[in-house]
XYZ file of C-alpha atoms in Angstrom:
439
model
C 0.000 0.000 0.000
C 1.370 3.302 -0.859
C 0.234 6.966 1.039
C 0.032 10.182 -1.263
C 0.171 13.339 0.481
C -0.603 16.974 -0.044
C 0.593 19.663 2.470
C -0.679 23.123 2.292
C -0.386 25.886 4.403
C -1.249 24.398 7.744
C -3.218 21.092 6.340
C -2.863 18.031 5.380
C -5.002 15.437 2.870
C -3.877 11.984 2.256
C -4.969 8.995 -0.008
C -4.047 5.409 0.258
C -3.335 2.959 -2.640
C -3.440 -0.407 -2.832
C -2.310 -2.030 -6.071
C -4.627 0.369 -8.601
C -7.382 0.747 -6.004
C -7.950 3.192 -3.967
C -8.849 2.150 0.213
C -9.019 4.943 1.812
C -9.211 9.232 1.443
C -8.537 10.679 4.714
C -10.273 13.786 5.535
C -8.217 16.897 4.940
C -7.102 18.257 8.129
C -6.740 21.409 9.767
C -3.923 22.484 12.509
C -2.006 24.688 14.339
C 0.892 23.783 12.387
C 1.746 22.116 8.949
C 3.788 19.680 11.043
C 0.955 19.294 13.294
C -1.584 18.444 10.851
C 0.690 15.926 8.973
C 0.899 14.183 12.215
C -2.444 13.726 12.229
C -3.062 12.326 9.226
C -0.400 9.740 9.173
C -1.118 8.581 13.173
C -5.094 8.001 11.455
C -3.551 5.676 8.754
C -1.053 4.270 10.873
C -4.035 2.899 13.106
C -5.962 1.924 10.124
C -2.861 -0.264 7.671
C -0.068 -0.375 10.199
C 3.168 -1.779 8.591
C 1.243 -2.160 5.351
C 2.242 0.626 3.775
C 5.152 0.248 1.960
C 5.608 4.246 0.212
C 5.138 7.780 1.324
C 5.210 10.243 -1.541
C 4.281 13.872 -0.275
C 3.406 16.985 -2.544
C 5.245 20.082 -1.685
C 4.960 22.191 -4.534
C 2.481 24.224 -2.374
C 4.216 24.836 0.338
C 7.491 25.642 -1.524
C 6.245 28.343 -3.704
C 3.717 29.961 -0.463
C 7.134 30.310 1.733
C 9.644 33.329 1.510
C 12.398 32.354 -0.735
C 16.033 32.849 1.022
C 18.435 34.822 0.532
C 20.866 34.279 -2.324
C 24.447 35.508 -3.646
C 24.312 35.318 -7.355
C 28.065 34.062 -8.907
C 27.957 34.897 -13.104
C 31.101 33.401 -14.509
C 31.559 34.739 -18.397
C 34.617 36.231 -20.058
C 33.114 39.865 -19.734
C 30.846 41.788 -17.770
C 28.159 42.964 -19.302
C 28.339 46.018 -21.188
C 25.416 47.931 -19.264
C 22.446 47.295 -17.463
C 20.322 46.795 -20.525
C 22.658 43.879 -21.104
C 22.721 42.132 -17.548
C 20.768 39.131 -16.472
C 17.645 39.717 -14.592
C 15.501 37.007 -13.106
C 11.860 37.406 -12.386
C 10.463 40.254 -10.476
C 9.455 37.585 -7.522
C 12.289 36.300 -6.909
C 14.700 39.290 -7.639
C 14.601 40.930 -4.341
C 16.345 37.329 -2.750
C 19.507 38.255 -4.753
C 21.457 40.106 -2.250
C 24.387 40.049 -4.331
C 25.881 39.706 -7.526
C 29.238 39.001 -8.186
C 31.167 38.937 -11.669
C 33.797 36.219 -12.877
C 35.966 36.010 -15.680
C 35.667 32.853 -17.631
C 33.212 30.280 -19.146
C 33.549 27.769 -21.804
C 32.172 27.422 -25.456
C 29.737 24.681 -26.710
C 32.697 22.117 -27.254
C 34.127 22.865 -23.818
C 36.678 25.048 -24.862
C 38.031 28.231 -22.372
C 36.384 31.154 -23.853
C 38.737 32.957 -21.499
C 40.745 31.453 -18.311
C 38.866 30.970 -14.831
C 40.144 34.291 -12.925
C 40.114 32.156 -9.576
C 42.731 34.592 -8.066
C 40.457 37.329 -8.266
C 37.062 35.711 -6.804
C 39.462 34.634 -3.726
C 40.254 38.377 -3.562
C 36.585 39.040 -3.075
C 35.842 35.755 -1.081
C 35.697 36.885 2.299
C 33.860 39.879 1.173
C 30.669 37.653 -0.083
C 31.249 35.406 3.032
C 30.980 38.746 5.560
C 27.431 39.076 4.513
C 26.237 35.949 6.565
C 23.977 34.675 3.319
C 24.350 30.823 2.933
C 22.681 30.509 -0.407
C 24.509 30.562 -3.391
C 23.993 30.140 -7.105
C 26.757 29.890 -9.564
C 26.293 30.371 -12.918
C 28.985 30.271 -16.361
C 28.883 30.777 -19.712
C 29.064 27.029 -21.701
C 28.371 25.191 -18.358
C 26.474 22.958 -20.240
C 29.216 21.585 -22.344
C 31.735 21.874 -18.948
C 30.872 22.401 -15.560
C 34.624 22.908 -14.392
C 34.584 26.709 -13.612
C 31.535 26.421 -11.704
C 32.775 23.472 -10.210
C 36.494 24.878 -9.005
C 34.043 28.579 -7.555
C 32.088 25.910 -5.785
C 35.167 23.858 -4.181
C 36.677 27.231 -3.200
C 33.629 28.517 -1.211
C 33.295 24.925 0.536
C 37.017 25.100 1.445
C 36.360 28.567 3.005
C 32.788 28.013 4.182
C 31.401 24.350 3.932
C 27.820 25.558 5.199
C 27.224 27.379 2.543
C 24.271 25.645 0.401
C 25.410 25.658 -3.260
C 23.342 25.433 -6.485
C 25.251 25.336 -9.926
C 23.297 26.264 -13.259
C 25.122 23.239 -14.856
C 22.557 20.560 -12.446
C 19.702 22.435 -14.964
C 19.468 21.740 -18.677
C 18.978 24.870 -21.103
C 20.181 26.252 -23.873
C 19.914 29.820 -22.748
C 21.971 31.706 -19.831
C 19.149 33.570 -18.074
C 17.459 30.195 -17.464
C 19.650 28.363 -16.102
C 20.899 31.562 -13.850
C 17.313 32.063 -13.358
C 16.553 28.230 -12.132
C 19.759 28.117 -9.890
C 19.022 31.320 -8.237
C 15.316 29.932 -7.074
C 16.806 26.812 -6.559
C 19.299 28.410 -4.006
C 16.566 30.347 -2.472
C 14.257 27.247 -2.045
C 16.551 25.261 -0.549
C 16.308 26.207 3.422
C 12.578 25.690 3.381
C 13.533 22.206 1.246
C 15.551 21.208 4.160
C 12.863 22.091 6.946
C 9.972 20.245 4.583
C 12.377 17.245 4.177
C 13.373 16.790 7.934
C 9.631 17.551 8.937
C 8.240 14.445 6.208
C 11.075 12.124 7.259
C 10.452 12.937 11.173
C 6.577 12.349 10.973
C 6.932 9.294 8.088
C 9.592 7.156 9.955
C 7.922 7.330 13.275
C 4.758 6.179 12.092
C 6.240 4.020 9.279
C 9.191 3.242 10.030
C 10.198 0.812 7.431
C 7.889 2.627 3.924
C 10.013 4.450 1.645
C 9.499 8.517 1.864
C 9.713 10.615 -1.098
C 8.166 13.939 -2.575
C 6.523 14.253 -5.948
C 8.578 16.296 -8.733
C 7.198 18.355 -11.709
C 8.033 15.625 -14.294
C 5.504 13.228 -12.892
C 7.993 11.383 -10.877
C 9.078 11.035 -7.318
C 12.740 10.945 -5.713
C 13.913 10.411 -1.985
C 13.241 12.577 0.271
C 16.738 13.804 1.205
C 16.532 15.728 -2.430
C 14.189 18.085 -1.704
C 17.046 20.136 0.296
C 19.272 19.879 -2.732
C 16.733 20.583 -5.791
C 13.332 21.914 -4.563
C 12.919 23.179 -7.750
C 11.856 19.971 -9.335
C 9.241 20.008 -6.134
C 7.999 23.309 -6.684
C 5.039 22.281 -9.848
C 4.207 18.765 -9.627
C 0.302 19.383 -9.245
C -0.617 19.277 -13.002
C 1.779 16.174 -14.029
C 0.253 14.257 -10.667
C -3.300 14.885 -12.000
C -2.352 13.555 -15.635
C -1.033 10.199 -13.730
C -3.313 9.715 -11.555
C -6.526 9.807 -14.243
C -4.362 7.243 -16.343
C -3.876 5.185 -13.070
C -7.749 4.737 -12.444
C -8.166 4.600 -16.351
C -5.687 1.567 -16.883
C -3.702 3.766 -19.712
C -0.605 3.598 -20.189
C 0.257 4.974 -23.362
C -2.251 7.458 -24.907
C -3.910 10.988 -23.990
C -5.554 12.243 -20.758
C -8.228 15.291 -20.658
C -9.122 16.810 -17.049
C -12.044 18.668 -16.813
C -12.356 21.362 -13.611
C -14.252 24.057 -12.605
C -11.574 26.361 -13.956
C -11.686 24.274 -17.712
C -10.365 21.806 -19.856
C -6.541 20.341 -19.746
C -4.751 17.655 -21.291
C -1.494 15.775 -21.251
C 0.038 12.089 -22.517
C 1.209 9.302 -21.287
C 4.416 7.172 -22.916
C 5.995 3.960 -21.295
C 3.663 4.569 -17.775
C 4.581 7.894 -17.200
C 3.410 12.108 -18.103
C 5.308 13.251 -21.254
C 7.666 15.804 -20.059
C 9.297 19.111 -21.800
C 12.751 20.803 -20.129
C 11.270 24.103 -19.754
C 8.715 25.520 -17.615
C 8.000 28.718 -19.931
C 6.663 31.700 -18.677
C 5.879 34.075 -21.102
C 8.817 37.127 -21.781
C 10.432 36.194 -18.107
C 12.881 33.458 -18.009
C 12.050 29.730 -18.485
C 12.026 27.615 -15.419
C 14.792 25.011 -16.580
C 13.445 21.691 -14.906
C 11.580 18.626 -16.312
C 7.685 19.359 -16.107
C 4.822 17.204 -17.723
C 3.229 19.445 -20.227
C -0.083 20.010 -20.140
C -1.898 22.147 -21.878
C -5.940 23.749 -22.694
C -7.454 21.852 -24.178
C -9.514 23.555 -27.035
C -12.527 23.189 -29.671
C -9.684 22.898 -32.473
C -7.985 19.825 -30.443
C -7.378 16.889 -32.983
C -9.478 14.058 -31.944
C -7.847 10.812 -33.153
C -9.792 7.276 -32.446
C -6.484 5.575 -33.014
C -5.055 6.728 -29.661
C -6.037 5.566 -26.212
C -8.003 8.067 -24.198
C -8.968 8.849 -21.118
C -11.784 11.674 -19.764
C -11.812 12.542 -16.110
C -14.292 14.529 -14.877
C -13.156 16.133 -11.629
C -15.654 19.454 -11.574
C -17.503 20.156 -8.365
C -20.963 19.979 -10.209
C -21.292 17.561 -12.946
C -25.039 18.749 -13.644
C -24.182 19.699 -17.148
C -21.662 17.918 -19.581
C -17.992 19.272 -20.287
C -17.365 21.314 -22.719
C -16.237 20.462 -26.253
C -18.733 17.543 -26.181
C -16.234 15.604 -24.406
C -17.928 12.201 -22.910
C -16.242 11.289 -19.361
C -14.736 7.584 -19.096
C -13.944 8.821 -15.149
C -16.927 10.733 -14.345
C -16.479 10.273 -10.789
C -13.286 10.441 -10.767
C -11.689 11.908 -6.811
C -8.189 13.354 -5.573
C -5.788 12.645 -8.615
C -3.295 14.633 -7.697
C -3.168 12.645 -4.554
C -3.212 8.981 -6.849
C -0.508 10.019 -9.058
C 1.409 10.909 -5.665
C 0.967 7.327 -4.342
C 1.274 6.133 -8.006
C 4.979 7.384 -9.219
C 7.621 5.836 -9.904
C 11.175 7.059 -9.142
C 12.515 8.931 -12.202
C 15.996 9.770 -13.118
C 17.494 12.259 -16.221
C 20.304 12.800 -18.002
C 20.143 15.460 -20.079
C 23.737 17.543 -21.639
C 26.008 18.058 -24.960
C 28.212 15.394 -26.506
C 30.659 15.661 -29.508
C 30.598 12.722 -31.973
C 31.868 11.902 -35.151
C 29.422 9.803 -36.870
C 26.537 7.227 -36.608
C 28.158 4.631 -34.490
C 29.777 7.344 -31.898
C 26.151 8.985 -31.778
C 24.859 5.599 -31.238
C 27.457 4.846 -28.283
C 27.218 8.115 -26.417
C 23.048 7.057 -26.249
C 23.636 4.210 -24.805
C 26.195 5.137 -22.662
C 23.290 8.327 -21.255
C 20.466 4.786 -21.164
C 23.016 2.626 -18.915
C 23.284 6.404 -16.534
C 20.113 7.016 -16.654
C 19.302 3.951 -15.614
C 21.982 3.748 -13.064
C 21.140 7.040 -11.741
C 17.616 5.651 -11.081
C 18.490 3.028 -9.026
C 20.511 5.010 -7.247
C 17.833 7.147 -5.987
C 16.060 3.550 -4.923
C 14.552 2.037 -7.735
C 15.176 -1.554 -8.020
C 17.413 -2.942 -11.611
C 15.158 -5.293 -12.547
C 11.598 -2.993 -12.557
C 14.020 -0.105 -13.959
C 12.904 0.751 -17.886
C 13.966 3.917 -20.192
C 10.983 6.202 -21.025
C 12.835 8.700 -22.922
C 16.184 8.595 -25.066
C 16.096 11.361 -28.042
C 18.939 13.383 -29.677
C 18.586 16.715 -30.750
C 21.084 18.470 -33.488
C 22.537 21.948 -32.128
C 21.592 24.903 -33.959
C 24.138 27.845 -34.667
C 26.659 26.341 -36.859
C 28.004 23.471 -34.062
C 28.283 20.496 -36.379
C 28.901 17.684 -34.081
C 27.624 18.700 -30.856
C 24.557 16.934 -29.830
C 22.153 16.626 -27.265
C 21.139 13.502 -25.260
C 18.044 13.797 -23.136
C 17.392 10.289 -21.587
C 14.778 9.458 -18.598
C 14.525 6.257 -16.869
C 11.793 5.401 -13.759
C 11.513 2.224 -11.629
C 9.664 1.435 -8.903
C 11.237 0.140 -5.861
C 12.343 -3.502 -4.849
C 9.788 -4.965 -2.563
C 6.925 -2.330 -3.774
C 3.744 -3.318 -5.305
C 4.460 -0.358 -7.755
C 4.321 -0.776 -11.243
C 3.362 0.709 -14.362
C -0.298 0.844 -15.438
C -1.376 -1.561 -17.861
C -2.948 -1.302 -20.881
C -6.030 -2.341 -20.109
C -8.475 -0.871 -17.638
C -8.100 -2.063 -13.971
C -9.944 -2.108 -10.734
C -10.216 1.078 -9.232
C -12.190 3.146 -7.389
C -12.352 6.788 -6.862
């Protein structure tokens, strides 16, 4: 049996899974404290299963973006300065004001790897104890061509951990994209979530292992996945939108569908996502109009409109989740879950672990693009078992390769996912044909 939670604000709501089934919705609770509340809700199910439950996967997403980001110290490594302030980075207005500081590097690296100019290390430990005065233990490093070489951020990072080895780190290199002001833009939120990461993390973990000691605790991440629980301090950001890619996963869990399309009707309209190999297809990008992308793995899911192309071929599913069903969705859409309950909270006890690897690689034909994919599979798949999933339930969702634009003949891009469930778990992935389950 496996326990989704959702924690908002200073309540709690839980659902219990057993196999594809659903036994039991606890009531949402109310407290005088998140911690509190969550307390609540898992001594109730603790009474009712016991050592039955095998998996705790919590929602956070909530609670992450409600709280007051941290303060950060924003470290831009690139062979020049910008030329003016029309030319410098800026993040989004909401999370601006957490960047205390912003400090300038020489160096950075091209799309092969190359130095675009040296790493002026000597300087930064000039202005080291300068950035360390200010008391601010978040901080977000960011260079030019970190995607095809981490190593300047990396050698900023080691020499701020030699100085200071609180100091919480994020590097825009952990975050695929193309583009500068994402990836400074994703590690500078990251950085600021991570404090309240840590404090969620130890409060799950506290309340989950005394009242089940021996289930597996995770949180739920945007791409539809989960991952242990001791990540949320290091990437929140991957915690921070998991709502809409839960919902998509848990309609196809009561619908049986694996592969195929799922619309969700609500109050506030019409959505809809796929499925492929079990799990919500996923983009890189969180986009948000002219501000910077959000550069982490996110099920996309989309309106769903009267032009939507409507193909009998694929496998479909129709939840109806609206408060009042006394009239029929829009679009002439006909329900196949018209009673459907709590997805978000199915797809949380539903997920599998889920592991990416996503970055540049120079090859020189056919057969060294073909060995650098498998080589990202065997990681990927590695990577998942590493978080917990167990090698013989682990399976690759995604491997693609993706030509570089801008004249970079050679340089590709591997984006690879695996997911597994773990060993010993009654988790697996949905089959194709519908299952019990109840809403």
């Amino acid at each position: 049996m496996r326990i989704g939670l959702m924690l908002q604000g200073r309540s709690c709501r839980a659902l219990v899974l057993e196999g594809r089934s659903v036994v039991s919705v606890a009531e949402q609770q109310q407290a005088g404290s998140q911690a509190e509340a969550l307390d609540r809700v898992l001594s109730a199910l603790r009474l009712q299963f016991g050592g039955r439950i095998t998996d705790v996967t919590a929602d956070v997403g909530r609670v992450l973006a409600a709280g007051q980001p941290g303060h950060v110290v924003a470290i831009r490594i690139s062979p020049r300065p910008p030329a003016d302030q029309f030319h410098n980075t800026r993040v989004p207005t909401l999370i601006e004001p957490a960047v205390t500081r912003t400090v300038h590097v020489r160096g950075g690296h091209d799309l092969r790897g190359r130095p675009l100019a040296p790493l002026d290390l000597k300087a930064f430990l000039l202005e080291l104890p300068s950035i360390l005065s200010l008391g601010v233990r978040n901080v977000a490093i960011t260079a030019v061509g970190s995607t095809a070489s981490p190593e300047h951020e990396t050698r900023i990072a080691d020499a701020i951990l030699s100085n200071n080895s609180d100091i919480r780190i994020s590097v825009s290199s952990d975050f695929y994209s193309s583009v500068f002001r994402d990836r400074d833009y994703t590690a500078v939120l990251n950085s600021a979530l991570m404090e309240s990461g840590e404090e969620l993390a130890a409060m799950v973990e506290e309340a989950g292992k005394r009242h089940f000691p021996t289930a597996t605790l995770s949180y739920a991440r945007n791409d539809g996945g989960r991952a242990p629980l001791a990540r949320l301090a290091v990437v929140p950001v991957h915690a921070l939108r998991p709502e809409p890619a839960m919902a998509v996963l848990g309609a196809a869990t009561l619908g049986g569908l694996r592969e195929g399309e799922v619309v969700v009707c609500t109050d506030e309209g019409v959505s809809v996502g796929n499925m492929r190999g079990g799990l919500p297809v996923a983009r890189s990008l969180i986009r948000q109009g002219y501000e910077a992308s959000l550069a982490t793995n996110a099920a996309i899911v989309e309106p769903y409109t009267a032009n939507h192309p409507v193909r009998p071929d694929i496998p479909s599913v129709v939840a109806d989740i609206r408060t009042s069903q006394d009239t029929p969705p829009e679009y002439g859409l006909v329900p196949t879950l018209p009673l459907a309950r709590d997805l978000t909270l199915i797809g949380c006890a539903a997920t599998p672990l889920t592991a990416w690897i996503d970055r540049l690689e120079r090859v020189s034909g056919q057969a060294d693009l073909h060995r650098v994919q498998h080589r990202a599979e065997e990681e990927a798949s590695s990577a998942a078992v590493q978080l917990g999933a167990s090698p013989t339930d682990t399976r690759i969702i995604e491997s693609n390769v993706f030509a570089m634009p801008y004249g970079n003949p050679g340089i590709v891009r591997i984006r690879v996912q695996a997911a597994g469930g773990t060993s010993g778990s009654e988790e697996q992935a949905p089959n194709a044909h519908a299952m019990e389950a109840t809403a």
